[in-house]
């Protein structure tokens, strides 16, 4: 892989941007900016940790409310899903003639 003028120019511009950022961050205004960024980052971290702690409660509440809403709006849904589960499981309440298509005999 050869280095051409485009790669060299990109490297020089990147290095110049790095030097400029370093010089800016050494000023009083730059230090204030860094402190603001650190404060915001710490606040965001605390908020994220709080959300992680609250997640199990939130999902439990969501599950409960979802089940209640489903039962109140679709009262037959529970029986429907139980029957459907039993069909897939192969349990009681299903008949082989109506649930499974007959398989052809293997040819020898």
Tab-separated table of N, CA and C in Angstrom, residues 25-84:
chain	number	residue	atom	x	y	z
A	25	UNK	N	-7.977	23.453	24.878
A	25	UNK	CA	-8.329	22.868	26.175
A	25	UNK	C	-7.406	23.334	27.297
A	26	UNK	N	-6.269	23.929	26.958
A	26	UNK	CA	-5.364	24.464	27.966
A	26	UNK	C	-5.792	25.851	28.443
A	27	UNK	N	-6.713	26.492	27.728
A	27	UNK	CA	-7.178	27.825	28.124
A	27	UNK	C	-8.215	27.696	29.237
A	28	UNK	N	-8.547	28.821	29.850
A	28	UNK	CA	-9.541	28.826	30.927
A	28	UNK	C	-10.910	28.382	30.400
A	29	UNK	N	-11.254	28.858	29.213
A	29	UNK	CA	-12.530	28.471	28.608
A	29	UNK	C	-12.558	26.965	28.298
A	30	UNK	N	-11.441	26.433	27.828
A	30	UNK	CA	-11.348	25.009	27.534
A	30	UNK	C	-11.473	24.164	28.789
A	31	UNK	N	-10.835	24.613	29.878
A	31	UNK	CA	-10.939	23.882	31.148
A	31	UNK	C	-12.372	23.894	31.661
A	32	UNK	N	-13.074	25.038	31.477
A	32	UNK	CA	-14.473	25.127	31.883
A	32	UNK	C	-15.312	24.146	31.063
A	33	UNK	N	-15.038	24.066	29.766
A	33	UNK	CA	-15.738	23.131	28.899
A	33	UNK	C	-15.526	21.692	29.361
A	34	UNK	N	-14.290	21.339	29.701
A	34	UNK	CA	-14.000	19.980	30.193
A	34	UNK	C	-14.747	19.679	31.486
A	35	UNK	N	-14.781	20.646	32.404
A	35	UNK	CA	-15.512	20.447	33.658
A	35	UNK	C	-17.000	20.247	33.405
A	36	UNK	N	-17.558	21.040	32.486
A	36	UNK	CA	-18.973	20.879	32.136
A	36	UNK	C	-19.231	19.489	31.543
A	37	UNK	N	-18.336	19.064	30.671
A	37	UNK	CA	-18.490	17.734	30.068
A	37	UNK	C	-18.390	16.624	31.110
A	38	UNK	N	-17.464	16.771	32.059
A	38	UNK	CA	-17.329	15.769	33.117
A	38	UNK	C	-18.577	15.720	33.987
A	39	UNK	N	-19.124	16.886	34.307
A	39	UNK	CA	-20.338	16.940	35.127
A	39	UNK	C	-21.508	16.283	34.402
A	40	UNK	N	-21.666	16.617	33.121
A	40	UNK	CA	-22.753	16.023	32.348
A	40	UNK	C	-22.577	14.518	32.206
A	41	UNK	N	-21.343	14.070	32.023
A	41	UNK	CA	-21.082	12.635	31.900
A	41	UNK	C	-21.405	11.915	33.205
A	42	UNK	N	-21.031	12.498	34.335
A	42	UNK	CA	-21.340	11.876	35.629
A	42	UNK	C	-22.843	11.830	35.877
A	43	UNK	N	-23.562	12.912	35.491
A	43	UNK	CA	-25.023	12.915	35.644
A	43	UNK	C	-25.659	11.836	34.779
A	44	UNK	N	-25.179	11.702	33.560
A	44	UNK	CA	-25.697	10.684	32.655
A	44	UNK	C	-25.409	9.282	33.198
A	45	UNK	N	-24.219	9.095	33.752
A	45	UNK	CA	-23.865	7.794	34.324
A	45	UNK	C	-24.781	7.456	35.494
A	46	UNK	N	-25.040	8.425	36.370
A	46	UNK	CA	-25.918	8.196	37.521
A	46	UNK	C	-27.344	7.882	37.060
A	47	UNK	N	-27.791	8.597	36.035
A	47	UNK	CA	-29.134	8.351	35.504
A	47	UNK	C	-29.229	6.943	34.903
A	48	UNK	N	-28.199	6.529	34.196
A	48	UNK	CA	-28.191	5.187	33.590
A	48	UNK	C	-28.172	4.108	34.664
A	49	UNK	N	-27.384	4.303	35.711
A	49	UNK	CA	-27.348	3.323	36.800
A	49	UNK	C	-28.701	3.239	37.492
A	50	UNK	N	-29.366	4.385	37.667
A	50	UNK	CA	-30.697	4.391	38.266
A	50	UNK	C	-31.698	3.655	37.393
A	51	UNK	N	-31.576	3.826	36.075
A	51	UNK	CA	-32.485	3.138	35.155
A	51	UNK	C	-32.269	1.629	35.213
A	52	UNK	N	-31.029	1.212	35.360
A	52	UNK	CA	-30.741	-0.226	35.456
A	52	UNK	C	-31.363	-0.806	36.724
A	53	UNK	N	-31.298	-0.057	37.806
A	53	UNK	CA	-31.880	-0.527	39.064
A	53	UNK	C	-33.404	-0.605	38.992
A	54	UNK	N	-34.013	0.307	38.234
A	54	UNK	CA	-35.475	0.349	38.147
A	54	UNK	C	-36.040	-0.578	37.075
A	55	UNK	N	-35.216	-1.097	36.195
A	55	UNK	CA	-35.686	-1.890	35.057
A	55	UNK	C	-36.507	-3.113	35.470
A	56	UNK	N	-36.073	-3.931	36.436
A	56	UNK	CA	-36.890	-5.104	36.785
A	56	UNK	C	-38.294	-4.724	37.271
A	57	UNK	N	-38.387	-3.667	38.082
A	57	UNK	CA	-39.702	-3.223	38.559
A	57	UNK	C	-40.562	-2.749	37.393
A	58	UNK	N	-39.956	-1.995	36.483
A	58	UNK	CA	-40.684	-1.466	35.337
A	58	UNK	C	-41.229	-2.598	34.474
A	59	UNK	N	-40.410	-3.596	34.176
A	59	UNK	CA	-40.861	-4.679	33.317
A	59	UNK	C	-41.886	-5.567	34.007
A	60	UNK	N	-41.783	-5.722	35.306
A	60	UNK	CA	-42.795	-6.480	36.048
A	60	UNK	C	-44.137	-5.748	35.986
A	61	UNK	N	-44.104	-4.422	36.176
A	61	UNK	CA	-45.326	-3.619	36.085
A	61	UNK	C	-45.901	-3.682	34.676
A	62	UNK	N	-45.041	-3.590	33.678
A	62	UNK	CA	-45.475	-3.666	32.285
A	62	UNK	C	-46.128	-5.010	31.988
A	63	UNK	N	-45.547	-6.081	32.507
A	63	UNK	CA	-46.100	-7.416	32.299
A	63	UNK	C	-47.469	-7.537	32.954
A	64	UNK	N	-47.598	-7.046	34.177
A	64	UNK	CA	-48.867	-7.123	34.900
A	64	UNK	C	-49.950	-6.315	34.202
A	65	UNK	N	-49.632	-5.071	33.854
A	65	UNK	CA	-50.617	-4.223	33.179
A	65	UNK	C	-50.976	-4.779	31.805
A	66	UNK	N	-49.997	-5.321	31.111
A	66	UNK	CA	-50.265	-5.907	29.799
A	66	UNK	C	-51.196	-7.103	29.909
A	67	UNK	N	-50.969	-7.946	30.905
A	67	UNK	CA	-51.830	-9.111	31.098
A	67	UNK	C	-53.248	-8.678	31.465
A	68	UNK	N	-53.362	-7.673	32.331
A	68	UNK	CA	-54.692	-7.181	32.716
A	68	UNK	C	-55.423	-6.590	31.513
A	69	UNK	N	-54.726	-5.813	30.707
A	69	UNK	CA	-55.337	-5.215	29.530
A	69	UNK	C	-55.763	-6.277	28.541
A	70	UNK	N	-54.917	-7.267	28.335
A	70	UNK	CA	-55.248	-8.354	27.423
A	70	UNK	C	-56.483	-9.103	27.900
A	71	UNK	N	-56.547	-9.392	29.192
A	71	UNK	CA	-57.702	-10.117	29.738
A	71	UNK	C	-58.980	-9.291	29.645
A	72	UNK	N	-58.883	-7.981	29.885
A	72	UNK	CA	-60.099	-7.163	29.851
A	72	UNK	C	-60.577	-6.908	28.425
A	73	UNK	N	-59.677	-6.761	27.466
A	73	UNK	CA	-60.079	-6.476	26.085
A	73	UNK	C	-60.328	-7.724	25.255
A	74	UNK	N	-59.644	-8.788	25.576
A	74	UNK	CA	-59.790	-10.048	24.851
A	74	UNK	C	-59.969	-11.184	25.850
A	75	UNK	N	-61.175	-11.345	26.398
A	75	UNK	CA	-61.378	-12.330	27.463
A	75	UNK	C	-61.105	-13.776	27.040
A	76	UNK	N	-61.264	-14.093	25.757
A	76	UNK	CA	-61.035	-15.468	25.301
A	76	UNK	C	-59.593	-15.730	24.909
A	77	UNK	N	-58.733	-14.746	25.020
A	77	UNK	CA	-57.343	-14.891	24.572
A	77	UNK	C	-56.599	-15.942	25.383
A	78	UNK	N	-56.827	-15.977	26.682
A	78	UNK	CA	-56.097	-16.929	27.520
A	78	UNK	C	-56.413	-18.365	27.117
A	79	UNK	N	-57.698	-18.662	26.907
A	79	UNK	CA	-58.086	-20.007	26.493
A	79	UNK	C	-57.532	-20.320	25.105
A	80	UNK	N	-57.564	-19.330	24.203
A	80	UNK	CA	-57.040	-19.526	22.855
A	80	UNK	C	-55.557	-19.894	22.893
A	81	UNK	N	-54.771	-19.139	23.679
A	81	UNK	CA	-53.331	-19.408	23.738
A	81	UNK	C	-53.025	-20.731	24.438
A	82	UNK	N	-53.834	-21.097	25.434
A	82	UNK	CA	-53.631	-22.400	26.081
A	82	UNK	C	-53.873	-23.528	25.086
A	83	UNK	N	-54.967	-23.420	24.327
A	83	UNK	CA	-55.252	-24.443	23.314
A	83	UNK	C	-54.154	-24.502	22.258
A	84	UNK	N	-53.711	-23.337	21.823
A	84	UNK	CA	-52.658	-23.278	20.822
A	84	UNK	C	-51.368	-23.908	21.344
